[in-house]
Amino acid sequence: MYVVSALKTADFFSFVASDDQDVISITEIWLFEEIDFLELFDDRNLVFRSDYGFSTNSCRRRSGFLIAIKKYLSPCILDLLECISRLSGFQSN
């Protein structure tokens, strides 16, 4: 089963490396825990990945999503609750 997954991973990496998208978003990724984002994207991308869901003794795939953004766009993680809190302190005129 991992061999099939490895082949699909290599195919995906080849596809992404040959296409020049600034942002790639994937939902319901169902990746194995052992698959690192470096197997999917080259070093031109910063990858944000969130796994959730399903794990059993026989299969450790997890649902989730990931977003890969070209580093030249300077992506970063924002704490939305903190941003909202700061904005609520501003009064509109």
PDB file of C-alpha atoms in Angstrom:
ATOM      1  CA  MET A   1       0.000   0.000   0.000  1.00  0.00           C
ATOM      2  CA  TYR A   2       2.840   2.417   0.784  1.00  0.00           C
ATOM      3  CA  VAL A   3       4.428   1.712  -2.640  1.00  0.00           C
ATOM      4  CA  VAL A   4       1.268   2.929  -4.390  1.00  0.00           C
ATOM      5  CA  SER A   5       1.221   5.962  -2.122  1.00  0.00           C
ATOM      6  CA  ALA A   6       4.893   6.662  -2.878  1.00  0.00           C
ATOM      7  CA  LEU A   7       4.228   6.513  -6.629  1.00  0.00           C
ATOM      8  CA  LYS A   8       1.288   8.895  -6.328  1.00  0.00           C
ATOM      9  CA  THR A   9       3.403  11.209  -4.175  1.00  0.00           C
ATOM     10  CA  ALA A  10       6.188  11.259  -6.786  1.00  0.00           C
ATOM     11  CA  ASP A  11       3.655  11.938  -9.557  1.00  0.00           C
ATOM     12  CA  PHE A  12       2.155  14.802  -7.561  1.00  0.00           C
ATOM     13  CA  PHE A  13       5.593  16.309  -6.863  1.00  0.00           C
ATOM     14  CA  SER A  14       6.472  16.136 -10.586  1.00  0.00           C
ATOM     15  CA  PHE A  15       3.200  17.815 -11.517  1.00  0.00           C
ATOM     16  CA  VAL A  16       3.624  20.625  -8.975  1.00  0.00           C
ATOM     17  CA  ALA A  17       7.286  21.169  -9.901  1.00  0.00           C
ATOM     18  CA  SER A  18       6.384  21.485 -13.583  1.00  0.00           C
ATOM     19  CA  ASP A  19       3.551  23.967 -12.977  1.00  0.00           C
ATOM     20  CA  ASP A  20       4.165  27.477 -11.683  1.00  0.00           C
ATOM     21  CA  GLN A  21       1.224  28.235  -9.399  1.00  0.00           C
ATOM     22  CA  ASP A  22       1.642  30.845  -6.659  1.00  0.00           C
ATOM     23  CA  VAL A  23      -0.868  29.213  -4.307  1.00  0.00           C
ATOM     24  CA  ILE A  24      -2.026  25.609  -4.156  1.00  0.00           C
ATOM     25  CA  SER A  25      -4.772  24.564  -1.763  1.00  0.00           C
ATOM     26  CA  ILE A  26      -5.791  20.952  -1.256  1.00  0.00           C
ATOM     27  CA  THR A  27      -8.640  19.708   0.923  1.00  0.00           C
ATOM     28  CA  GLU A  28      -9.310  16.183   2.152  1.00  0.00           C
ATOM     29  CA  ILE A  29      -5.694  15.234   1.571  1.00  0.00           C
ATOM     30  CA  TRP A  30      -5.750  11.861   3.382  1.00  0.00           C
ATOM     31  CA  LEU A  31      -1.981  11.709   3.628  1.00  0.00           C
ATOM     32  CA  PHE A  32      -0.112   9.150   5.641  1.00  0.00           C
ATOM     33  CA  GLU A  33       1.552  10.625   8.726  1.00  0.00           C
ATOM     34  CA  GLU A  34       4.934   9.544   7.344  1.00  0.00           C
ATOM     35  CA  ILE A  35       4.602  11.756   4.244  1.00  0.00           C
ATOM     36  CA  ASP A  36       6.382  15.030   4.771  1.00  0.00           C
ATOM     37  CA  PHE A  37       5.378  18.102   2.780  1.00  0.00           C
ATOM     38  CA  LEU A  38       8.904  18.169   1.321  1.00  0.00           C
ATOM     39  CA  GLU A  39       7.918  15.041  -0.614  1.00  0.00           C
ATOM     40  CA  LEU A  40       5.079  17.018  -2.226  1.00  0.00           C
ATOM     41  CA  PHE A  41       6.552  20.471  -2.814  1.00  0.00           C
ATOM     42  CA  ASP A  42       9.996  21.852  -3.564  1.00  0.00           C
ATOM     43  CA  ASP A  43      11.772  24.541  -1.558  1.00  0.00           C
ATOM     44  CA  ARG A  44      10.097  27.394  -3.481  1.00  0.00           C
ATOM     45  CA  ASN A  45       6.957  26.861  -1.382  1.00  0.00           C
ATOM     46  CA  LEU A  46       6.045  27.402   2.228  1.00  0.00           C
ATOM     47  CA  VAL A  47       3.532  24.731   3.199  1.00  0.00           C
ATOM     48  CA  PHE A  48       0.904  25.000   5.905  1.00  0.00           C
ATOM     49  CA  ARG A  49      -0.647  21.619   6.708  1.00  0.00           C
ATOM     50  CA  SER A  50      -3.369  20.656   9.161  1.00  0.00           C
ATOM     51  CA  ASP A  51      -4.204  16.988   9.663  1.00  0.00           C
ATOM     52  CA  TYR A  52      -7.263  15.802  11.502  1.00  0.00           C
ATOM     53  CA  GLY A  53      -9.519  12.833  11.710  1.00  0.00           C
ATOM     54  CA  PHE A  54      -8.923   9.203  11.298  1.00  0.00           C
ATOM     55  CA  SER A  55      -6.349   6.847  12.709  1.00  0.00           C
ATOM     56  CA  THR A  56      -6.506   3.106  13.384  1.00  0.00           C
ATOM     57  CA  ASN A  57      -3.957   0.406  14.041  1.00  0.00           C
ATOM     58  CA  SER A  58      -3.937  -0.746  10.421  1.00  0.00           C
ATOM     59  CA  CYS A  59      -4.044   2.626   8.684  1.00  0.00           C
ATOM     60  CA  ARG A  60      -2.597   5.935   9.812  1.00  0.00           C
ATOM     61  CA  ARG A  61      -3.908   8.204   7.084  1.00  0.00           C
ATOM     62  CA  ARG A  62      -5.366  11.466   8.256  1.00  0.00           C
ATOM     63  CA  SER A  63      -7.769  13.787   6.546  1.00  0.00           C
ATOM     64  CA  GLY A  64      -7.007  17.470   6.481  1.00  0.00           C
ATOM     65  CA  PHE A  65      -5.886  20.249   4.219  1.00  0.00           C
ATOM     66  CA  LEU A  66      -2.775  22.032   3.120  1.00  0.00           C
ATOM     67  CA  ILE A  67      -1.904  25.302   1.492  1.00  0.00           C
ATOM     68  CA  ALA A  68       1.378  25.771  -0.366  1.00  0.00           C
ATOM     69  CA  ILE A  69       2.374  29.368  -1.070  1.00  0.00           C
ATOM     70  CA  LYS A  70       5.400  30.572  -3.006  1.00  0.00           C
ATOM     71  CA  LYS A  71       7.955  32.002  -0.588  1.00  0.00           C
ATOM     72  CA  TYR A  72       8.420  35.192  -2.637  1.00  0.00           C
ATOM     73  CA  LEU A  73       4.883  36.174  -1.546  1.00  0.00           C
ATOM     74  CA  SER A  74       6.126  36.200   2.090  1.00  0.00           C
ATOM     75  CA  PRO A  75       3.319  34.085   3.581  1.00  0.00           C
ATOM     76  CA  CYS A  76       2.853  34.001   7.331  1.00  0.00           C
ATOM     77  CA  ILE A  77       0.466  32.649   9.926  1.00  0.00           C
ATOM     78  CA  LEU A  78      -1.929  35.138  11.484  1.00  0.00           C
ATOM     79  CA  ASP A  79      -3.627  34.688  14.820  1.00  0.00           C
ATOM     80  CA  LEU A  80      -7.132  35.700  13.737  1.00  0.00           C
ATOM     81  CA  LEU A  81      -8.500  35.923  17.270  1.00  0.00           C
ATOM     82  CA  GLU A  82      -5.727  38.337  18.207  1.00  0.00           C
ATOM     83  CA  CYS A  83      -6.343  40.404  15.049  1.00  0.00           C
ATOM     84  CA  ILE A  84     -10.074  40.603  15.779  1.00  0.00           C
ATOM     85  CA  SER A  85      -9.368  41.568  19.364  1.00  0.00           C
ATOM     86  CA  ARG A  86      -7.063  44.378  18.266  1.00  0.00           C
ATOM     87  CA  LEU A  87      -9.532  45.608  15.646  1.00  0.00           C
ATOM     88  CA  SER A  88     -12.370  45.664  18.166  1.00  0.00           C
ATOM     89  CA  GLY A  89     -10.319  48.165  20.175  1.00  0.00           C
ATOM     90  CA  PHE A  90     -10.538  50.674  17.312  1.00  0.00           C
ATOM     91  CA  GLN A  91     -13.580  52.920  17.307  1.00  0.00           C
ATOM     92  CA  SER A  92     -15.169  53.943  14.038  1.00  0.00           C
ATOM     93  CA  ASN A  93     -16.151  57.584  13.532  1.00  0.00           C
TER      94      ASN A  93
END
